[in-house]
Coordinates of C-alpha atoms in Angstrom, one line a residue:
M1 CA 58.7 53.1 -160.2
C2 CA 59.4 52.8 -163.9
I3 CA 62.4 55.2 -163.7
N4 CA 63.9 53.6 -160.6
P5 CA 62.3 50.1 -160.0
K6 CA 62.9 48.2 -156.7
I7 CA 63.7 44.6 -156.2
E8 CA 63.3 42.4 -153.1
R9 CA 65.8 39.8 -152.0
T10 CA 66.2 37.6 -149.0
K11 CA 69.4 37.8 -146.9
L12 CA 70.2 34.7 -144.8
S13 CA 72.2 35.0 -141.6
N14 CA 73.2 32.5 -138.9
V15 CA 72.3 33.3 -135.2
K16 CA 74.3 31.2 -132.7
P17 CA 72.7 30.5 -129.3
I18 CA 73.9 32.6 -126.4
L19 CA 76.0 31.1 -123.6
S20 CA 76.1 33.3 -120.5
I21 CA 78.9 32.9 -118.1
L22 CA 77.8 34.2 -114.7
K23 CA 80.6 34.4 -112.1
D24 CA 80.4 35.1 -108.4
N25 CA 81.9 38.4 -107.4
S26 CA 81.1 38.3 -103.7
S27 CA 83.6 38.5 -100.9
S28 CA 83.0 34.9 -99.9
I29 CA 84.9 33.8 -103.0
S30 CA 88.0 35.7 -101.9
Y31 CA 87.5 34.6 -98.2
L32 CA 87.6 31.0 -99.3
D33 CA 90.7 31.7 -101.5
S34 CA 88.8 30.8 -104.7
Q35 CA 89.3 33.9 -106.9
E36 CA 92.0 32.2 -108.9
D37 CA 89.8 29.2 -109.5
V38 CA 87.0 31.5 -110.8
N39 CA 89.4 33.3 -113.2
R40 CA 90.9 30.1 -114.4
V41 CA 87.5 28.5 -115.2
V42 CA 86.3 31.7 -117.0
S43 CA 89.5 31.8 -119.0
V44 CA 89.2 28.2 -120.2
L45 CA 85.6 28.6 -121.2
K46 CA 86.1 31.9 -123.1
N47 CA 89.1 30.6 -125.0
N48 CA 87.7 27.3 -126.0
K49 CA 87.3 27.1 -129.8
A50 CA 84.5 24.6 -129.8
L51 CA 82.4 26.7 -127.5
N52 CA 83.1 29.9 -129.5
S53 CA 82.2 28.1 -132.7
K54 CA 78.8 26.9 -131.3
F55 CA 77.8 29.8 -129.0
T56 CA 78.0 33.6 -128.6
I57 CA 79.6 33.9 -125.2
Q58 CA 78.6 36.7 -122.9
E59 CA 80.2 37.2 -119.5
Y60 CA 78.6 38.7 -116.4
K61 CA 79.4 38.9 -112.7
F62 CA 77.2 39.3 -109.7
G63 CA 77.0 40.0 -106.0
K64 CA 73.9 41.7 -104.8
Q65 CA 72.8 42.0 -108.4
L66 CA 73.8 41.4 -112.0
N67 CA 76.7 43.4 -113.5
T68 CA 78.6 43.4 -116.8
S69 CA 81.9 41.7 -116.8
N70 CA 83.8 45.0 -117.4
A71 CA 82.1 46.7 -114.4
K72 CA 84.9 47.9 -112.1
L73 CA 83.7 46.4 -108.8
V74 CA 85.6 45.1 -105.9
S75 CA 84.4 42.0 -104.1
E76 CA 80.8 42.7 -103.2
K77 CA 79.5 42.4 -99.6
S78 CA 76.4 40.3 -100.3
T79 CA 75.2 37.6 -102.7
D80 CA 71.8 37.3 -104.3
I81 CA 72.0 34.4 -106.8
Y82 CA 68.2 34.4 -107.3
K83 CA 68.0 38.0 -108.3
S84 CA 71.0 37.8 -110.6
I85 CA 69.5 34.8 -112.5
K86 CA 66.2 36.5 -112.8
Q87 CA 67.8 39.7 -114.1
L88 CA 69.8 37.6 -116.7
N89 CA 66.6 35.8 -117.8
T90 CA 64.9 39.2 -118.4
L91 CA 67.9 40.4 -120.3
Q92 CA 67.8 37.4 -122.6
N93 CA 64.1 37.9 -123.1
N94 CA 63.5 34.5 -121.6
K95 CA 65.2 32.7 -124.5
V96 CA 66.4 29.1 -124.0
A97 CA 70.0 30.1 -123.5
P98 CA 72.3 28.0 -121.2
I99 CA 73.8 29.7 -118.2
I100 CA 77.1 28.6 -116.6
L101 CA 77.0 29.7 -112.9
I102 CA 80.4 29.8 -111.3
T103 CA 79.9 30.2 -107.6
D104 CA 80.3 28.7 -104.1
G105 CA 76.5 28.6 -103.8
N106 CA 76.4 30.6 -100.6
Q107 CA 73.6 33.2 -100.8
T108 CA 73.3 35.9 -98.1
Q109 CA 70.2 37.8 -99.2
G110 CA 67.1 37.4 -101.4
I111 CA 64.8 34.5 -102.2
D112 CA 66.0 30.9 -102.1
Y113 CA 67.4 30.1 -105.5
E114 CA 67.4 26.3 -105.7
Y115 CA 63.7 26.2 -107.0
I116 CA 63.9 29.2 -109.3
N117 CA 61.7 29.2 -112.4
S118 CA 64.2 29.6 -115.3
K119 CA 63.7 28.8 -119.0
S120 CA 67.4 28.7 -119.4
P121 CA 69.1 25.6 -118.2
I122 CA 71.7 26.3 -115.5
F123 CA 75.1 24.6 -115.3
P124 CA 76.6 25.3 -111.9
V125 CA 80.4 25.1 -111.5
V126 CA 81.2 24.5 -107.8
I127 CA 83.9 26.8 -106.5
G128 CA 85.4 26.5 -103.1
D129 CA 86.1 23.8 -100.6
T130 CA 83.5 21.0 -100.7
S131 CA 84.7 19.3 -97.6
V132 CA 82.4 19.3 -94.5
Y133 CA 83.9 20.7 -91.3
S134 CA 82.7 20.6 -87.8
D135 CA 81.2 24.0 -87.1
V136 CA 78.9 25.8 -84.7
R137 CA 77.4 29.2 -85.8
I138 CA 74.8 31.7 -84.7
S139 CA 72.7 31.9 -87.9
K140 CA 70.0 34.3 -86.8
I141 CA 68.7 36.4 -83.9
N142 CA 65.1 37.4 -83.6
V143 CA 64.3 40.4 -81.3
N144 CA 61.7 43.1 -81.4
K145 CA 62.8 46.5 -82.6
F146 CA 61.2 48.2 -79.5
S147 CA 60.6 47.4 -75.9
F148 CA 59.1 49.3 -73.0
F149 CA 61.1 50.5 -70.0
N150 CA 61.1 48.0 -67.1
N151 CA 59.5 45.3 -69.3
K152 CA 61.0 42.0 -70.4
F153 CA 61.6 41.4 -74.1
P154 CA 62.0 38.0 -75.8
V155 CA 65.2 37.0 -77.7
E156 CA 65.4 34.0 -80.0
I157 CA 68.9 32.7 -81.0
F158 CA 69.1 30.2 -83.9
L159 CA 72.1 28.0 -83.7
N160 CA 73.2 25.6 -86.5
Y161 CA 75.9 23.1 -86.1
N162 CA 77.6 20.2 -87.7
I163 CA 79.7 18.2 -85.3
S164 CA 81.0 14.6 -85.1
S165 CA 80.7 14.1 -81.3
N166 CA 78.6 15.3 -78.4
V167 CA 79.8 18.5 -76.8
N168 CA 78.7 21.2 -74.3
L169 CA 79.3 24.8 -75.2
P170 CA 78.6 28.0 -73.3
I171 CA 76.5 30.8 -74.9
T172 CA 76.5 34.3 -73.5
I173 CA 74.8 37.6 -74.1
Q174 CA 76.7 40.7 -73.1
K175 CA 75.9 44.4 -72.8
R176 CA 78.8 46.8 -72.7
G177 CA 81.1 43.9 -71.7
K178 CA 78.9 42.8 -68.8
T179 CA 77.3 39.4 -69.0
V180 CA 73.5 39.6 -68.8
F181 CA 72.7 36.0 -69.7
K182 CA 74.7 32.7 -69.8
K183 CA 73.8 29.1 -70.4
T184 CA 75.6 25.9 -71.3
I185 CA 74.0 24.0 -74.2
S186 CA 74.5 20.3 -75.0
F187 CA 75.0 19.5 -78.7
S188 CA 75.0 16.1 -80.4
K189 CA 75.8 14.9 -83.9
K190 CA 72.2 13.7 -84.4
K191 CA 70.7 17.2 -84.6
K192 CA 71.5 20.1 -86.9
S193 CA 70.0 23.1 -85.2
F194 CA 68.8 24.5 -81.9
I195 CA 66.7 27.5 -80.9
L196 CA 67.5 29.2 -77.6
K197 CA 64.7 31.3 -76.2
T198 CA 65.2 33.7 -73.3
E199 CA 63.9 37.1 -72.0
L200 CA 66.0 40.1 -71.0
N201 CA 65.1 43.1 -68.9
A202 CA 64.8 46.5 -70.6
Q203 CA 66.3 48.6 -67.8
E204 CA 67.6 51.6 -69.8
V205 CA 65.8 54.0 -72.1
G206 CA 67.2 54.5 -75.6
T207 CA 69.0 52.4 -78.1
Q208 CA 70.7 49.3 -76.4
F209 CA 73.3 47.1 -78.0
Y210 CA 74.0 43.4 -77.1
D211 CA 76.7 40.9 -78.2
V212 CA 76.0 37.2 -78.4
S213 CA 78.8 34.5 -78.5
I214 CA 78.9 30.7 -78.5
G215 CA 82.0 28.7 -77.5
A216 CA 84.1 27.2 -80.2
I217 CA 84.6 23.5 -81.0
L218 CA 88.1 22.1 -80.8
N219 CA 89.9 22.8 -84.1
E220 CA 86.9 24.7 -85.5
K221 CA 87.9 26.2 -88.9
N222 CA 85.6 29.3 -88.9
K223 CA 85.1 31.1 -85.6
V224 CA 83.8 34.3 -87.1
N225 CA 80.3 33.0 -87.2
N226 CA 80.4 32.2 -83.4
N227 CA 79.6 35.9 -82.7
K228 CA 76.7 38.1 -83.6
S229 CA 75.1 41.4 -82.3
F230 CA 71.6 42.8 -82.0
S231 CA 70.0 46.0 -80.8
L232 CA 66.7 47.4 -79.8
K233 CA 65.2 50.7 -78.7
V234 CA 63.7 51.0 -75.2
I235 CA 60.9 53.5 -75.0
N236 CA 59.1 54.9 -72.0
E237 CA 55.7 55.4 -73.6
Q238 CA 53.1 53.5 -75.6
Q239 CA 50.5 54.7 -78.1
R240 CA 47.0 53.6 -77.1
I241 CA 44.4 53.4 -79.8
A242 CA 40.7 52.8 -79.5
L243 CA 38.6 51.3 -82.3
I244 CA 34.9 52.0 -81.9
T245 CA 32.4 50.1 -83.9
S246 CA 28.8 49.0 -83.9
T247 CA 29.3 46.3 -86.6
I248 CA 31.4 43.2 -87.2
H249 CA 33.7 43.0 -90.2
P250 CA 37.0 41.3 -91.2
D251 CA 38.5 44.8 -91.3
L252 CA 38.5 44.8 -87.5
G253 CA 40.9 41.9 -87.2
A254 CA 43.2 43.3 -90.0
L255 CA 43.3 46.7 -88.2
K256 CA 44.3 45.1 -85.0
K257 CA 47.1 43.1 -86.7
I258 CA 48.3 46.3 -88.4
I259 CA 48.3 48.4 -85.3
E260 CA 49.9 45.9 -83.0
S261 CA 52.6 44.9 -85.5
D262 CA 54.5 47.7 -83.8
Q263 CA 55.0 47.0 -80.2
K264 CA 54.8 50.7 -79.5
R265 CA 51.0 50.6 -80.2
T266 CA 48.1 48.8 -78.5
L267 CA 44.5 48.6 -79.7
K268 CA 41.3 48.2 -77.7
I269 CA 38.1 47.5 -79.6
L270 CA 35.0 49.1 -78.1
N271 CA 31.3 49.0 -78.9
A272 CA 29.8 52.4 -79.7
T273 CA 26.9 51.8 -77.4
A274 CA 29.1 51.2 -74.4
S275 CA 28.0 53.3 -71.4
S276 CA 31.3 54.8 -70.4
I277 CA 34.2 55.3 -72.7
D278 CA 37.0 57.7 -71.7
L279 CA 38.6 58.8 -75.0
N280 CA 41.2 60.9 -73.2
D281 CA 43.0 57.7 -72.4
Y282 CA 43.8 57.2 -76.2
Q283 CA 46.1 59.0 -78.6
L284 CA 43.9 58.1 -81.5
V285 CA 40.3 56.9 -82.0
I286 CA 39.3 54.9 -85.0
L287 CA 35.6 55.4 -85.9
Y288 CA 34.6 52.3 -87.9
Q289 CA 31.5 52.8 -90.0
P290 CA 29.8 55.4 -87.7
T291 CA 26.1 55.4 -87.3
A292 CA 23.7 57.3 -84.9
D293 CA 25.1 55.1 -82.1
F294 CA 28.2 57.2 -82.2
F295 CA 26.5 60.4 -81.1
S296 CA 28.2 60.7 -77.7
I297 CA 31.5 59.6 -79.2
F298 CA 31.4 62.4 -81.8
E299 CA 30.5 64.9 -79.1
K300 CA 33.6 63.9 -77.0
I301 CA 35.9 64.0 -80.0
K302 CA 34.8 67.6 -81.0
E303 CA 34.9 68.8 -77.4
N304 CA 38.4 67.5 -76.7
N305 CA 39.9 67.9 -80.2
I306 CA 40.8 64.1 -80.2
N307 CA 42.6 62.8 -83.2
F308 CA 40.6 60.3 -85.2
L309 CA 40.6 58.0 -88.3
L310 CA 37.2 57.5 -89.8
V311 CA 36.6 54.4 -91.9
S312 CA 33.4 54.4 -93.9
G313 CA 31.6 51.6 -95.7
E314 CA 28.3 50.0 -96.6
A315 CA 26.8 50.4 -93.1
T316 CA 27.9 54.0 -92.6
D317 CA 25.2 56.6 -91.8
W318 CA 26.4 59.5 -93.9
N319 CA 23.5 61.7 -92.9
F320 CA 24.6 61.4 -89.3
I321 CA 28.2 62.3 -90.2
N322 CA 27.2 65.3 -92.3
Q323 CA 25.1 66.7 -89.5
N324 CA 28.0 66.5 -87.0
Q325 CA 30.3 68.8 -89.0
I326 CA 33.7 67.0 -88.6
G327 CA 35.3 68.6 -91.6
I328 CA 33.8 66.6 -94.5
H329 CA 30.5 66.3 -96.3
K330 CA 29.3 63.5 -98.7
N331 CA 26.4 63.8 -101.0
V332 CA 25.3 60.2 -100.9
I333 CA 22.8 58.2 -102.9
P334 CA 21.3 54.8 -101.9
Q335 CA 23.8 52.9 -104.0
T336 CA 27.2 51.4 -103.4
E337 CA 30.4 51.6 -105.5
Y338 CA 33.7 49.8 -105.6
Y339 CA 36.7 52.3 -105.5
S340 CA 40.2 51.2 -106.6
P341 CA 43.2 52.9 -105.0
I342 CA 45.4 55.2 -107.1
F343 CA 48.6 56.4 -105.4
N344 CA 49.3 60.1 -105.1
N345 CA 53.0 60.8 -105.8
N346 CA 52.6 64.4 -104.6
F347 CA 51.6 63.6 -101.0
I348 CA 53.5 65.8 -98.6
P349 CA 52.9 65.4 -94.8
F350 CA 55.0 62.2 -94.4
K351 CA 57.0 59.9 -96.7
V352 CA 55.1 56.9 -98.1
E353 CA 55.8 54.7 -101.1
D354 CA 53.6 53.1 -103.7
L355 CA 52.9 49.5 -102.7
N356 CA 51.7 48.6 -106.2
F357 CA 48.2 49.8 -105.1
N358 CA 46.8 49.4 -108.7
A359 CA 47.0 45.6 -108.1
F360 CA 44.9 45.9 -104.9
A361 CA 41.2 45.0 -104.7
P362 CA 38.8 47.9 -104.7
L363 CA 37.1 49.1 -101.4
K364 CA 33.3 49.3 -101.1
D365 CA 31.5 52.4 -100.0
K366 CA 28.3 54.4 -100.7
F367 CA 28.4 56.4 -103.9
G368 CA 28.7 60.2 -103.7
D369 CA 30.9 63.2 -104.0
I370 CA 33.1 64.2 -101.0
T371 CA 33.8 67.8 -100.0
F372 CA 36.4 68.8 -97.5
K373 CA 35.8 71.9 -95.4
E374 CA 39.4 72.3 -94.3
K375 CA 42.9 71.9 -95.7
N376 CA 43.5 68.2 -96.7
N377 CA 46.1 66.0 -98.2
I378 CA 45.2 62.9 -100.3
L379 CA 47.3 59.7 -100.1
L380 CA 45.1 57.7 -102.4
F381 CA 42.6 58.8 -105.0
Q382 CA 39.5 56.9 -106.0
G383 CA 39.4 54.9 -109.3
I384 CA 36.1 53.8 -110.7
N385 CA 36.2 51.1 -113.5
N386 CA 39.9 51.8 -114.1
L387 CA 39.3 55.5 -114.5
A388 CA 41.1 57.9 -112.1
T389 CA 39.1 60.6 -110.3
T390 CA 40.1 63.5 -108.1
Q391 CA 38.0 62.2 -105.2
P392 CA 39.9 60.9 -102.1
L393 CA 40.0 57.3 -101.0
L394 CA 42.5 57.8 -98.2
A395 CA 43.2 61.4 -96.9
V396 CA 44.3 63.4 -93.9
S397 CA 43.4 66.8 -92.7
S398 CA 44.1 69.0 -89.6
S399 CA 42.5 71.9 -87.8
N400 CA 42.5 73.4 -84.3
K401 CA 45.4 71.2 -83.2
Q402 CA 43.4 68.1 -84.2
K403 CA 44.5 65.5 -86.8
K404 CA 42.0 63.6 -88.9
G405 CA 42.2 60.7 -91.2
F406 CA 39.6 59.3 -93.6
L407 CA 39.4 55.9 -95.4
F408 CA 36.4 55.9 -97.7
G409 CA 35.7 52.2 -98.1
Q410 CA 35.5 48.9 -96.3
G411 CA 37.7 45.9 -97.2
I412 CA 41.2 47.0 -96.0
W413 CA 41.8 43.3 -95.0
K414 CA 42.0 42.5 -98.7
W415 CA 44.8 45.0 -99.2
R416 CA 46.9 43.5 -96.4
A417 CA 46.4 40.0 -98.0
A418 CA 47.3 41.3 -101.4
S419 CA 50.5 42.9 -100.1
F420 CA 51.4 39.6 -98.5
L421 CA 50.9 37.8 -101.8
Q422 CA 53.2 40.3 -103.6
T423 CA 56.1 40.3 -101.0
N424 CA 55.5 37.2 -98.9
S425 CA 55.3 39.5 -95.9
F426 CA 52.9 41.8 -94.1
K427 CA 55.8 44.1 -93.3
D428 CA 55.5 46.7 -96.1
F429 CA 51.8 47.2 -95.8
D430 CA 51.9 47.4 -92.0
Y431 CA 54.7 49.9 -92.2
Y432 CA 52.7 52.0 -94.7
M433 CA 49.7 52.1 -92.4
G434 CA 52.0 52.6 -89.5
S435 CA 53.2 55.8 -91.0
L436 CA 49.6 57.0 -91.3
L437 CA 49.0 56.0 -87.6
Q438 CA 52.2 57.7 -86.5
Y439 CA 51.1 60.9 -88.1
L440 CA 47.6 60.8 -86.7
T441 CA 48.7 59.9 -83.1
S442 CA 51.3 62.6 -82.9
R443 CA 50.2 65.8 -81.0
K444 CA 53.7 67.3 -81.2
K445 CA 54.6 70.1 -83.5
Q446 CA 55.7 68.7 -86.8
E447 CA 59.5 68.6 -87.1
R448 CA 61.1 69.9 -90.3
L449 CA 64.0 67.4 -90.3
S450 CA 63.4 63.7 -90.0
I451 CA 66.1 60.9 -90.3
S452 CA 65.8 57.2 -91.3
I453 CA 68.6 55.0 -90.1
E454 CA 69.0 51.6 -88.4
N455 CA 70.4 51.0 -85.0
S456 CA 72.9 48.4 -86.0
Y457 CA 74.7 47.1 -89.1
A458 CA 77.2 44.3 -89.9
I459 CA 80.6 45.4 -90.9
N460 CA 81.1 45.9 -94.7
S461 CA 77.4 46.8 -95.0
Y462 CA 76.1 49.6 -97.2
I463 CA 74.6 52.0 -94.8
T464 CA 71.9 54.2 -96.4
V465 CA 70.8 57.3 -94.5
S466 CA 67.7 59.0 -95.7
A467 CA 66.6 62.5 -94.6
F468 CA 63.4 64.5 -95.2
F469 CA 63.5 68.3 -94.8
T470 CA 60.7 70.8 -95.2
D471 CA 60.3 74.6 -95.3
E472 CA 58.3 76.5 -92.7
N473 CA 55.1 75.6 -94.4
Y474 CA 56.1 71.9 -94.1
L475 CA 56.6 71.4 -97.8
F476 CA 59.6 69.5 -99.0
D477 CA 62.5 71.8 -99.5
D478 CA 65.0 70.8 -102.2
R479 CA 67.2 73.9 -101.7
A480 CA 68.9 72.9 -98.5
N481 CA 72.3 71.5 -98.0
L482 CA 72.4 68.6 -95.5
E483 CA 75.5 66.9 -94.0
I484 CA 76.2 64.2 -91.5
K485 CA 79.0 64.3 -88.9
L486 CA 80.0 60.8 -87.7
S487 CA 82.1 60.2 -84.6
H488 CA 83.6 56.8 -83.7
L489 CA 83.2 56.7 -79.9
E490 CA 86.2 54.5 -79.4
T491 CA 88.8 55.8 -81.8
K492 CA 87.4 59.4 -81.8
E493 CA 87.7 59.5 -85.6
V494 CA 85.3 62.0 -87.3
L495 CA 83.8 61.9 -90.7
V496 CA 81.8 64.7 -92.3
A497 CA 79.9 63.9 -95.5
P498 CA 77.2 65.7 -97.6
F499 CA 73.8 64.3 -98.6
S500 CA 72.6 64.1 -102.2
L501 CA 69.2 65.1 -103.4
T502 CA 67.2 62.0 -104.6
N503 CA 63.7 62.6 -105.8
N504 CA 61.8 63.9 -102.7
S505 CA 64.4 63.2 -100.1
Y506 CA 68.0 63.5 -99.2
E507 CA 70.2 60.4 -99.2
L508 CA 73.7 59.3 -98.3
V509 CA 75.4 55.9 -98.6
L510 CA 78.2 55.1 -96.1
E511 CA 80.5 52.2 -96.6
N512 CA 83.9 50.8 -95.5
L513 CA 83.3 52.0 -91.9
N514 CA 85.3 50.3 -89.1
A515 CA 83.5 48.3 -86.5
G516 CA 82.4 50.1 -83.3
T517 CA 79.8 52.5 -82.0
Y518 CA 79.1 55.8 -83.8
S519 CA 77.3 58.9 -82.8
Y520 CA 75.9 61.0 -85.6
E521 CA 74.6 64.5 -86.1
V522 CA 72.6 65.4 -89.2
S523 CA 72.4 69.1 -89.7
V524 CA 71.1 71.7 -92.2
V525 CA 73.9 73.9 -93.3
N526 CA 73.5 77.6 -92.2
Q527 CA 70.4 76.7 -90.2
N528 CA 70.1 75.7 -86.5
I529 CA 68.3 72.5 -87.3
K530 CA 69.8 69.1 -86.5
K531 CA 69.1 65.5 -85.4
T532 CA 71.4 63.3 -83.4
G533 CA 71.6 59.6 -82.5
K534 CA 73.9 56.6 -82.6
F535 CA 74.3 53.2 -84.3
K536 CA 76.7 50.3 -84.0
I537 CA 78.7 48.4 -86.6
S538 CA 79.5 44.8 -85.5
E539 CA 82.3 42.6 -86.6
F540 CA 79.8 40.2 -88.1
K541 CA 80.7 39.6 -91.8
V542 CA 77.9 37.8 -93.5
E543 CA 80.1 36.6 -96.4
E544 CA 82.5 35.0 -94.0
Q545 CA 80.0 32.8 -92.3
F546 CA 80.6 29.9 -94.6
T547 CA 83.3 27.2 -94.4
S548 CA 82.6 25.4 -97.7
A549 CA 80.6 25.5 -100.9
N550 CA 76.8 24.8 -100.8
V551 CA 76.9 21.8 -103.2
N552 CA 73.4 20.5 -102.3
K553 CA 71.6 23.7 -103.3
L554 CA 73.5 24.0 -106.5
K555 CA 72.7 20.4 -107.4
K556 CA 69.0 21.1 -106.8
L557 CA 69.2 24.2 -109.0
A558 CA 70.8 22.2 -111.8
I559 CA 68.1 19.5 -111.6
N560 CA 65.3 22.0 -111.4
T561 CA 66.4 23.9 -114.5
K562 CA 67.3 20.8 -116.5
G563 CA 71.0 21.6 -116.3
E564 CA 73.9 19.7 -114.8
L565 CA 76.4 20.3 -112.0
F566 CA 80.1 20.3 -112.4
Y567 CA 83.1 20.9 -110.2
K568 CA 86.0 23.3 -110.9
N569 CA 88.2 20.4 -112.1
Q570 CA 85.5 19.2 -114.6
V571 CA 85.5 22.1 -117.0
A572 CA 86.4 19.9 -119.9
L573 CA 83.4 17.7 -119.2
L574 CA 81.2 20.8 -119.0
I575 CA 82.5 22.0 -122.4
K576 CA 81.9 18.5 -123.9
S577 CA 78.3 18.4 -122.5
L578 CA 77.5 21.9 -124.0
V579 CA 79.0 21.2 -127.4
E580 CA 77.3 17.9 -127.8
N581 CA 73.9 19.1 -126.5
D582 CA 71.5 19.2 -129.5
S583 CA 69.1 21.5 -127.6
F584 CA 71.4 24.4 -128.3
Y585 CA 71.6 25.0 -132.1
T586 CA 72.2 27.8 -134.6
I587 CA 69.2 29.4 -136.1
Q588 CA 69.2 30.5 -139.7
K589 CA 67.4 33.9 -139.9
A590 CA 65.9 35.2 -143.1
T591 CA 65.6 39.0 -143.7
K592 CA 63.9 40.5 -146.6
I593 CA 65.7 43.6 -148.1
K594 CA 64.3 46.0 -150.7
E595 CA 66.9 47.6 -153.1
E596 CA 66.7 50.1 -155.9
L597 CA 67.6 48.7 -159.3
I598 CA 69.3 51.9 -160.3
N599 CA 71.4 53.7 -157.8
W600 CA 70.9 57.4 -158.8
K601 CA 73.7 58.7 -156.6
W602 CA 76.4 56.8 -158.4
I603 CA 75.0 57.8 -161.8
M604 CA 75.0 61.5 -160.7
F605 CA 78.7 61.2 -159.6
L606 CA 79.6 59.5 -162.9
V607 CA 77.9 62.3 -165.0
I608 CA 79.6 65.0 -162.9
G609 CA 82.9 63.3 -163.3
L610 CA 82.7 62.9 -167.0
I611 CA 81.7 66.6 -167.5
T612 CA 84.6 67.6 -165.3
L613 CA 87.0 65.5 -167.4
E614 CA 85.6 67.0 -170.6
L615 CA 86.1 70.6 -169.3
I616 CA 89.7 69.9 -168.3
A617 CA 90.5 68.2 -171.6
R618 CA 89.0 71.1 -173.6
K619 CA 90.9 73.7 -171.6
Y620 CA 94.3 72.1 -171.7
L621 CA 94.0 70.7 -175.3
G622 CA 93.0 74.0 -176.6
K623 CA 89.5 73.0 -177.7
I624 CA 87.9 75.9 -175.8

């Protein structure tokens, strides 16, 4: 320190507030002929000296998500304003930094954005036509994904309209060009919506496609939204599941909701002490907290190799289960424990995803170590007091053409409720449990290739096809080459494309496909393994369903975030408002810097330089 002391000094720097320009890059902008307006507004903002003097300007664009301004993207096929604002807030570390949102306000997916919780005030700039036109549109169709052969299935058609006079319009549902339903509906200017409910007959097995259309109003500007399609799969069989219990618990209602969330499954709850239960009528039996009352049930299950799911809990008689030798043994003690779920990423038999299980409530069961007496696969491990264990909480096993499932804990109703709080829907959790039920109810030989694809899509959609392929031991095989062959049934065009390996599955994204019905064949190259099916792409373009900008929602967004709404011809007022707003100010940042008083490097270079000069002088002046 004495040779080379250090000094500390404070360096001051000015940090200007960030101004984010968030411009709409969805295809509704180009459909409403507003792209030039967007570019003009952005150019005026970025080139304004007063704004640049006060703010650090950052430009972004968005469609289904946030992107940088230099991302080379064509007009996107969907709009998620809520997600884009949330992503920008995260990017700015929730700083109080104003956002200029240049958009028509029309969102096609995601959470409603008008009441978003944003620290940054938002200043919407309305792009597009703000005039209100007379319009009738099919906004939504509700239909089950499955129906049973020769049954009726319900259809709900949601109609929205804005008309200046009373009018009668026909609505029709067609299948392969043949009308299967027709009705005339009376509209009036006093109402804004109408729900049409009807039932159709499921008269053909397989995937069925339907087209819905509503007549147009005189001089209607947008007729694209007068048509929409839907599809469903008609099946000729139903999975029957029995739940046997001798106790009452909220889990029973939750299991019934989970099971019957899929129309392919029905559940019957039976008392274990019932005199006559024919288990052969069911593809799966759920044994809820078995006790000695289940003696005859266990005998029938073992005798007929019936698939079952055992759910244990506080009332379970483990001594009875251990004596019946159903493939597991538990060394219980007279004490209960709460077990938290820990997701197993290496689960193989079927594809499942983590539903954020670590946020779910623990299940209650009797304490003790579990031993499997046959090959098993664990979906969820037990966690005790936030410590992971190798003990199973949810597992499956198989032997002698029999499939078995085990859930070691009561309280699954809490999981379903927790999933709803996270996603505002029971869909994800019911689908997760449905995958387990589908595995346990199946008596067919496991197929090595499985495909995940929808029955219908809107034109311009991103179509994601997922495939799962296993080796002969039914373990995921990442060595295979998979490809899809698409055939347009009307034009006879054929497309062949390969899949890409993504984690533990194969995936392919198809886009820019023409409308029509397609047949597909997914095959494993150089192996005689393939899957076939068909799907339909309708003319429905979600981004073209709007005739004008959604001013009301943008106005609510501005008020809720303490911003202000402007129109495309009010950019000068927007600039004035931002420049004069005292809430956005430059911060002076102080940084302490330690520096060496003597810089040894320069002294070394100076000494070497002087010695070099002396040597040269001595040599050429004859002193050496």
